[in-house]
Amino acid sequence: MLHFDIFCRVVDNYGDIGVCWRLARQLAAPPHQKNVRLWVDDLHSFKRLEPRLQTELNEQHIDGVTVHPWNDAQSFPPPAEVVIEAFACELPDTYKAAITDKTVWLNLEYLSAEDWVEDCHAQPSPQQQGKRKYFFFPGFTERTGGLLREENLKQQRLSWQQDQSNAQALWTKIGLSERTQIELMHGQRRQILLFSYPSAPVMALLQALQQGNHDTLVLSPTPFTPEQQVLSNDHLQLHHFNFVSQQEFDHLLWSSDLNFVRGEDSLVRALWAAKPFIWQPYEQEEGLHTKKLQALLDRSPMNQAVQTLMHTWSNCDSQQFTDQYLSCMQAPMWHRWREEALQWHNTLLQQKDLCTHLLEFCTKHQPTQ
Ligand code: TRH
C-alpha cells in the first residue's frame, strides 16, 4: 500500500490547511484507503476547522489520518513513498536529505483556471542526486490535476438536503432562533452565507438586501461592524457564527440560497454545493486576482450579468454593486443563475477528482522497487 507524507505550513488564513486536510482525509478514506501522515506547523489554526484536534499531542489519528505537529528542529521518520510539499512550503532539511530517487516528491500548487496550468501540471522540477520532484496543479480540465472531491459527494449532499432535521440541527448549533429556522424551512426567508475578505463591499450588499423584496438572513464567520449592525431588522437579519468544522461549513453552503466565498478551497466547495455563488479571489499584486477570476468565469456557463457582478464584488466597487446585485436577484435572472450553477456543477462532476489524478500519477512515476 502506498504511504503518503503531506507537509503543510499555515501562512495566513485557512486555505492551505483547508486543502491539505481535505486531501489527507480523502486519500485515507475509501475507495483509496492510503496510509497518510499529515505534518502541520500550526495546530491552533488547524483546530478551527477540525475541532476534534488536540493541539498538545505529538501524534493523533483522525478519520484514518495520522496528524503530527511540524517544527524543523524535530527528527523525522524515513520519508513515505509519496511526499507532498503543499504550496512550496519547503521541506525540513533533514527530511529532504533522506528523500531518495525512489520517492515520488510533489509540490502541490494553488488552484487556478488559467490556461498555463495545463502546460505546467506534472512537469518535473530538477533536483540534486537524481531525486525527482514534480509540480502538481489542481485545475478545471482533464489536463490538470482536477479538483478535490469526496467519493459520492453529490449523493451525500442530496440525502443531507432531503432531511430537514439536518439543517435544523446545524441552525440550532450556530444559534438561530426557532422562528428564523421555520421561516427558512418554509422558504419565507433566504439564507446567504457571507465568507469574504475585509475589503469586500459588504455595506453595499446589505443595502441591496434592505431594498430587496425578500426577507433575508446573512450568516458570517466575521462579526458584523456596528455600522453594519444598524441595518439589521426583521427584513434583514445579520447573524455572526463561530467557525464550524469543514463538514459543517459544507452543510452551511448546502443549506444556503446564495454563497459568498473567498480563496480557493471554499470556491470548490461552493461549486460542489450546486448553488449560486459569488467568488472573491485572494488579492494579489498587479491585479493578478482579477485575471484568475476571469479565467474561472471563462470556463463557466455564467451569464454576463453574473460575471460582471463577481468582478464588481472582487474589485470592491460599492457604487456599482447594489444595483447590479438587485438586477441579478430579479425573478428571471435569479432563476437563470440557479440553473447555470447547477449546470456548472454537473459538468465538473463528470471529471476525474484530484485524488484519482494523483494516484494515477504516482502509479506512473513510481519506480519498481
Ligand atoms: O481562508 P482563505 O482565504 O484561504 C486563503 C486562500 O486559499 C489563498 O489562496 C491562500 O493563498 C491564502 O489563504 C493564504 O479561503 P479558503 O481557501 O476558502 O479556505 C478557508 C477554509 O476554511 C476552507 O477549507 C473552509 C474552511 N472553513 C471552515 O472549515 N469553517 C468555517 O466556519 C469557515 C468560515 C471556513
Coordinates of C-alpha atoms and ligand atoms in Angstrom, one line a residue:
M1 CA 0.0 0.0 0.0
L2 CA 1.3 3.5 -0.9
H3 CA 2.3 5.7 2.1
F4 CA 1.9 9.4 1.9
D5 CA 3.6 12.3 3.9
I6 CA 1.9 15.7 3.4
F7 CA 3.6 18.8 4.7
C8 CA 1.6 22.0 5.3
R9 CA 2.7 25.4 6.6
V10 CA -0.2 27.7 7.6
V11 CA 0.9 31.0 6.1
D12 CA -2.2 33.1 6.7
N13 CA -5.9 32.4 6.5
Y14 CA -7.2 28.9 6.3
G15 CA -6.8 27.8 2.6
D16 CA -3.5 25.9 3.0
I17 CA -4.6 23.8 5.8
G18 CA -8.1 23.6 4.4
V19 CA -6.8 21.9 1.2
C20 CA -4.3 19.7 2.9
W21 CA -6.8 18.4 5.4
R22 CA -9.3 17.6 2.7
L23 CA -6.6 15.9 0.6
A24 CA -5.3 13.8 3.6
R25 CA -8.8 12.6 4.6
Q26 CA -9.8 11.8 1.0
L27 CA -6.6 9.7 0.5
A28 CA -7.2 7.8 3.7
A29 CA -10.9 7.2 3.1
P30 CA -12.5 4.6 0.8
P31 CA -12.0 3.8 -2.0
H32 CA -8.3 4.8 -1.7
Q33 CA -7.6 3.9 2.0
K34 CA -3.9 5.0 1.8
N35 CA -1.6 5.4 4.8
V36 CA -1.4 9.2 5.3
R37 CA 0.7 11.3 7.7
L38 CA 0.0 15.0 7.8
W39 CA 2.7 17.3 9.2
V40 CA 1.3 20.8 10.2
D41 CA 3.3 23.7 11.6
D42 CA 0.3 25.4 13.3
L43 CA -2.2 23.1 15.0
H44 CA -4.1 26.1 16.6
S45 CA -5.2 27.4 13.2
F46 CA -5.9 23.8 12.1
K47 CA -8.1 23.3 15.1
R48 CA -10.5 26.0 13.9
L49 CA -11.6 23.8 11.0
E50 CA -11.1 20.5 12.8
P51 CA -12.4 20.8 16.4
R52 CA -11.5 17.2 17.2
L53 CA -7.8 18.0 17.0
Q54 CA -5.9 18.1 20.3
T55 CA -3.2 20.7 19.9
E56 CA -0.9 19.2 22.6
L57 CA -0.4 15.8 21.1
N58 CA 2.6 14.7 19.0
E59 CA 0.7 12.1 17.2
Q60 CA -3.1 11.6 16.8
H61 CA -5.4 9.7 14.4
I62 CA -8.5 11.4 12.9
D63 CA -10.5 9.9 10.1
G64 CA -7.7 7.5 9.4
V65 CA -5.0 10.2 9.0
T66 CA -2.0 10.4 11.4
V67 CA -1.5 14.0 12.3
H68 CA 1.8 15.4 13.6
P69 CA 2.9 18.9 14.6
W70 CA 5.8 20.0 12.5
N71 CA 8.8 22.1 13.5
D72 CA 12.0 22.0 11.6
A73 CA 14.2 21.1 14.6
Q74 CA 12.4 17.8 15.3
S75 CA 13.6 14.4 14.0
F76 CA 11.6 12.7 11.2
P77 CA 11.0 9.1 10.3
P78 CA 12.1 7.9 6.9
P79 CA 10.1 9.6 4.1
A80 CA 7.0 7.9 2.8
E81 CA 6.9 6.6 -0.9
V82 CA 5.0 9.8 -1.9
V83 CA 5.9 13.1 -0.4
I84 CA 3.6 16.1 -0.9
E85 CA 5.1 19.5 -0.2
A86 CA 2.0 21.8 -0.2
F87 CA 2.2 25.2 -1.8
A88 CA 6.1 25.2 -2.0
C89 CA 6.3 25.0 1.8
E90 CA 10.0 23.8 1.8
L91 CA 10.6 20.5 3.5
P92 CA 12.8 20.4 6.6
D93 CA 16.5 19.8 5.6
T94 CA 17.0 16.5 7.4
Y95 CA 13.8 15.1 5.9
K96 CA 14.7 16.3 2.4
A97 CA 18.2 14.7 2.7
A98 CA 16.5 11.3 3.3
I99 CA 14.4 11.5 0.1
T100 CA 15.8 9.1 -2.5
D101 CA 15.4 8.6 -6.2
K102 CA 12.6 6.1 -5.3
T103 CA 10.5 8.7 -3.7
V104 CA 7.7 10.4 -5.7
W105 CA 8.0 14.0 -4.5
L106 CA 5.3 16.5 -5.4
N107 CA 4.8 20.2 -5.0
L108 CA 1.0 20.7 -4.7
E109 CA 0.3 24.1 -6.2
Y110 CA -2.6 26.6 -5.8
L111 CA -5.7 26.2 -7.8
S112 CA -6.2 28.3 -10.9
A113 CA -8.3 28.1 -14.0
E114 CA -5.7 29.9 -16.2
D115 CA -4.6 28.2 -19.4
W116 CA -0.9 27.9 -18.5
V117 CA -1.8 25.5 -15.7
E118 CA -2.2 22.7 -18.3
D119 CA 1.4 23.2 -19.5
C120 CA 2.9 23.2 -16.1
H121 CA 1.0 20.4 -14.5
A122 CA 3.0 17.2 -13.8
Q123 CA 6.2 18.8 -15.1
P124 CA 9.5 17.8 -13.3
S125 CA 11.4 20.3 -11.2
P126 CA 15.1 19.2 -11.4
Q127 CA 16.7 18.3 -8.1
Q128 CA 20.2 17.1 -7.0
Q129 CA 21.3 13.5 -6.8
G130 CA 18.6 12.2 -9.3
K131 CA 15.8 13.0 -6.9
R132 CA 12.6 13.5 -8.7
K133 CA 10.2 16.3 -7.8
Y134 CA 7.1 17.3 -9.9
F135 CA 4.6 20.1 -9.9
F136 CA 1.1 19.0 -9.3
F137 CA -1.6 21.6 -10.3
P138 CA -5.2 21.2 -9.4
G139 CA -7.5 22.6 -12.1
F140 CA -10.7 22.6 -14.0
T141 CA -9.7 20.5 -17.1
E142 CA -8.7 16.9 -17.6
R143 CA -5.1 18.0 -18.5
T144 CA -4.7 19.3 -14.9
G145 CA -4.8 17.5 -11.6
G146 CA -8.5 18.1 -11.2
L147 CA -10.5 19.3 -8.1
L148 CA -10.7 17.7 -4.7
R149 CA -14.0 15.9 -4.4
E150 CA -15.1 13.1 -2.0
E151 CA -16.4 9.9 -3.2
N152 CA -20.2 10.1 -3.6
L153 CA -20.3 13.8 -2.6
K154 CA -23.4 14.5 -4.7
Q155 CA -25.4 11.7 -3.1
Q156 CA -24.2 12.8 0.4
R157 CA -25.4 16.3 -0.3
L158 CA -28.8 15.2 -1.7
S159 CA -29.5 13.0 1.3
W160 CA -28.5 15.7 3.7
Q161 CA -30.7 18.2 2.0
Q162 CA -33.7 15.8 1.8
D163 CA -34.0 15.5 5.6
Q164 CA -34.7 19.0 7.0
S165 CA -33.8 17.9 10.5
N166 CA -30.1 18.1 9.4
A167 CA -30.4 21.8 8.6
Q168 CA -32.3 22.4 11.8
A169 CA -29.6 20.7 13.9
L170 CA -27.0 22.9 12.2
W171 CA -29.0 26.1 12.6
T172 CA -29.6 25.3 16.3
K173 CA -25.8 24.7 16.7
I174 CA -25.0 28.1 15.3
G175 CA -27.6 29.8 17.4
L176 CA -30.5 30.6 15.1
S177 CA -33.9 31.2 16.8
E178 CA -36.7 28.7 16.2
R179 CA -38.7 31.4 14.4
T180 CA -35.9 32.1 11.9
Q181 CA -35.5 28.3 11.3
I182 CA -39.2 28.0 10.5
E183 CA -39.0 30.9 8.1
L184 CA -36.0 29.3 6.3
M185 CA -37.6 25.9 6.1
H186 CA -40.8 27.4 4.6
G187 CA -38.9 29.5 2.1
Q188 CA -40.2 32.7 3.7
R189 CA -36.6 33.9 4.3
R190 CA -33.5 33.4 2.1
Q191 CA -30.2 32.4 3.6
I192 CA -26.9 33.9 2.5
L193 CA -23.5 32.7 3.6
L194 CA -21.0 35.5 3.6
F195 CA -17.3 34.4 3.7
S196 CA -15.3 37.3 2.3
Y197 CA -12.1 39.3 2.8
P198 CA -12.3 42.6 4.8
S199 CA -12.1 44.6 1.5
A200 CA -15.4 43.3 0.1
P201 CA -18.2 45.8 -0.3
V202 CA -20.4 44.3 2.4
M203 CA -22.2 47.5 3.2
A204 CA -23.4 47.7 -0.4
L205 CA -24.6 44.1 -0.2
L206 CA -26.5 44.8 3.0
Q207 CA -28.1 48.0 1.4
A208 CA -29.2 45.9 -1.6
L209 CA -30.7 43.3 0.7
Q210 CA -32.6 46.0 2.6
Q211 CA -34.1 47.3 -0.6
G212 CA -34.8 43.8 -1.9
N213 CA -38.2 42.1 -1.8
H214 CA -37.2 39.0 0.2
D215 CA -36.6 38.6 3.9
T216 CA -33.0 37.5 4.3
L217 CA -30.7 36.0 6.8
V218 CA -27.0 36.7 6.4
L219 CA -24.6 34.3 8.1
S220 CA -21.0 35.4 8.6
P221 CA -18.0 34.0 10.5
T222 CA -16.7 37.6 10.8
P223 CA -18.5 39.7 13.3
F224 CA -20.6 42.5 11.7
T225 CA -19.3 46.0 12.4
P226 CA -21.6 48.4 14.4
E227 CA -22.2 50.3 11.2
Q228 CA -23.4 47.1 9.5
Q229 CA -25.4 46.0 12.6
V230 CA -27.5 49.2 12.4
L231 CA -29.0 47.8 9.1
S232 CA -30.2 44.6 10.9
N233 CA -34.0 44.4 11.4
D234 CA -36.7 41.8 10.8
H235 CA -36.4 42.1 7.0
L236 CA -32.7 41.7 7.1
Q237 CA -31.2 39.5 9.9
L238 CA -27.5 39.5 10.4
H239 CA -26.1 36.6 12.3
H240 CA -22.4 36.0 13.3
F241 CA -21.4 32.4 13.8
N242 CA -18.2 30.9 15.3
F243 CA -16.1 29.0 12.9
V244 CA -17.5 25.5 12.3
S245 CA -15.8 22.3 11.1
Q246 CA -15.1 21.8 7.4
Q247 CA -18.0 19.4 7.1
E248 CA -20.4 21.8 8.8
F249 CA -19.1 24.6 6.6
D250 CA -20.2 22.4 3.6
H251 CA -23.6 22.0 5.2
L252 CA -23.9 25.7 5.5
L253 CA -23.2 26.1 1.8
W254 CA -25.7 23.3 1.0
S255 CA -28.5 25.0 3.1
S256 CA -28.0 28.5 1.7
D257 CA -29.7 30.1 -1.3
L258 CA -26.6 32.1 -2.2
N259 CA -23.0 31.7 -1.1
F260 CA -20.2 34.3 -1.0
V261 CA -16.9 32.5 -0.9
R262 CA -13.2 33.5 -0.9
G263 CA -9.8 31.9 -1.7
E264 CA -9.6 28.5 -3.3
D265 CA -11.0 25.9 -1.0
S266 CA -14.4 27.5 -0.3
L267 CA -14.7 28.2 -4.1
V268 CA -14.5 24.5 -4.8
R269 CA -16.9 23.7 -2.0
A270 CA -19.4 26.3 -3.4
L271 CA -19.2 24.6 -6.8
W272 CA -20.0 21.3 -5.2
A273 CA -22.9 22.8 -3.4
A274 CA -24.6 23.4 -6.8
K275 CA -25.9 26.8 -5.6
P276 CA -25.4 30.3 -7.0
F277 CA -22.2 31.8 -5.5
I278 CA -20.0 34.9 -5.7
W279 CA -16.3 34.4 -5.5
Q280 CA -13.7 36.8 -4.1
P281 CA -10.2 35.6 -5.1
Y282 CA -7.3 36.2 -2.7
E283 CA -5.9 39.6 -3.5
Q284 CA -2.6 39.5 -5.4
E285 CA -0.2 42.2 -6.7
E286 CA -0.7 43.8 -10.1
G287 CA -4.4 42.7 -10.2
L288 CA -3.4 39.0 -10.8
H289 CA -6.5 38.0 -8.9
T290 CA -8.7 39.7 -11.4
K291 CA -7.1 37.6 -14.2
K292 CA -7.8 34.5 -12.0
L293 CA -11.4 35.4 -11.6
Q294 CA -11.8 36.0 -15.4
A295 CA -10.1 32.7 -16.2
L296 CA -12.6 30.9 -13.9
L297 CA -15.5 32.7 -15.4
D298 CA -14.3 31.9 -18.9
R299 CA -14.7 28.2 -18.1
S300 CA -18.1 28.7 -16.6
P301 CA -21.6 28.8 -18.1
M302 CA -22.3 32.0 -16.1
N303 CA -24.2 34.8 -17.9
Q304 CA -22.6 38.2 -18.4
A305 CA -24.6 39.9 -15.6
V306 CA -23.4 37.5 -13.0
Q307 CA -19.8 37.7 -14.3
T308 CA -19.9 41.5 -14.0
L309 CA -21.3 41.2 -10.5
M310 CA -18.5 38.9 -9.4
H311 CA -15.9 41.4 -10.8
T312 CA -17.7 44.2 -9.0
W313 CA -17.6 42.3 -5.7
S314 CA -13.9 41.4 -6.2
N315 CA -12.9 44.9 -7.2
C316 CA -14.7 46.1 -4.0
D317 CA -16.8 48.6 -6.1
S318 CA -19.6 49.6 -3.7
Q319 CA -21.0 52.1 -6.1
Q320 CA -21.9 49.5 -8.8
F321 CA -22.6 46.6 -6.5
T322 CA -26.1 47.4 -5.1
D323 CA -27.8 48.0 -8.5
Q324 CA -26.1 45.0 -10.2
Y325 CA -27.0 42.7 -7.3
L326 CA -30.6 43.8 -7.3
S327 CA -30.9 43.1 -11.0
C328 CA -29.3 39.7 -10.7
M329 CA -31.9 38.8 -8.0
Q330 CA -34.9 39.7 -10.2
A331 CA -37.0 36.6 -10.8
P332 CA -35.9 35.6 -14.3
M333 CA -32.3 36.4 -13.7
W334 CA -32.2 34.6 -10.4
H335 CA -33.8 31.5 -11.9
R336 CA -31.2 31.6 -14.7
W337 CA -28.3 32.0 -12.2
R338 CA -29.5 28.9 -10.3
E339 CA -29.8 26.9 -13.5
E340 CA -26.3 27.9 -14.5
A341 CA -24.8 27.0 -11.1
L342 CA -26.4 23.5 -11.4
Q343 CA -25.1 23.1 -14.9
W344 CA -21.6 24.1 -13.9
H345 CA -21.6 21.6 -11.0
N346 CA -22.9 18.8 -13.3
T347 CA -20.2 19.4 -15.9
L348 CA -17.4 19.4 -13.4
L349 CA -18.8 16.3 -11.7
Q350 CA -18.0 14.4 -15.0
Q351 CA -14.3 15.0 -14.5
K352 CA -11.9 12.9 -12.5
D353 CA -11.2 14.2 -9.0
L354 CA -7.8 15.2 -7.7
C355 CA -7.1 12.1 -5.6
T356 CA -7.7 9.9 -8.6
H357 CA -5.4 12.0 -10.8
L358 CA -2.8 11.9 -8.0
L359 CA -2.9 8.2 -7.6
E360 CA -2.6 7.6 -11.4
F361 CA 0.3 10.0 -11.4
C362 CA 2.0 8.1 -8.6
T363 CA 1.5 4.7 -10.3
K364 CA 3.0 6.0 -13.4
H365 CA 6.0 7.7 -11.8
Q366 CA 6.8 5.3 -9.0
P367 CA 9.9 3.2 -9.9
T368 CA 9.6 -0.5 -9.3
Q369 CA 11.4 -1.0 -6.0
Ligands
TRH1 O1 -9.0 31.3 4.3 P1 -8.9 31.6 2.8 O2 -9.0 33.0 2.5 O3 -7.6 30.9 2.3 C1 -6.7 31.7 1.5 C2 -6.6 31.1 0.1 O4 -6.6 29.8 0.0 C3 -5.5 31.7 -0.6 O5 -5.3 31.2 -1.9 C4 -4.2 31.5 0.1 O6 -3.1 32.0 -0.5 C5 -4.4 32.2 1.4 O7 -5.4 31.6 2.1 C6 -3.1 32.1 2.3 O8 -10.1 30.8 2.0 P2 -10.3 29.3 1.6 O9 -9.2 28.8 0.6 O10 -11.6 29.1 1.2 O11 -10.1 28.5 3.0 C7 -11.0 28.5 4.0 C8 -11.1 27.2 4.7 O12 -11.8 27.3 5.9 C9 -11.9 26.2 3.9 O13 -11.3 24.9 4.0 C10 -13.3 26.2 4.6 C11 -12.8 26.4 6.0 N1 -13.9 26.9 6.9 C12 -14.4 26.1 7.9 O14 -14.0 24.9 8.0 N2 -15.3 26.6 8.8 C13 -15.7 27.8 8.7 O15 -16.6 28.2 9.5 C14 -15.3 28.7 7.6 C15 -15.8 30.1 7.5 C16 -14.3 28.2 6.8

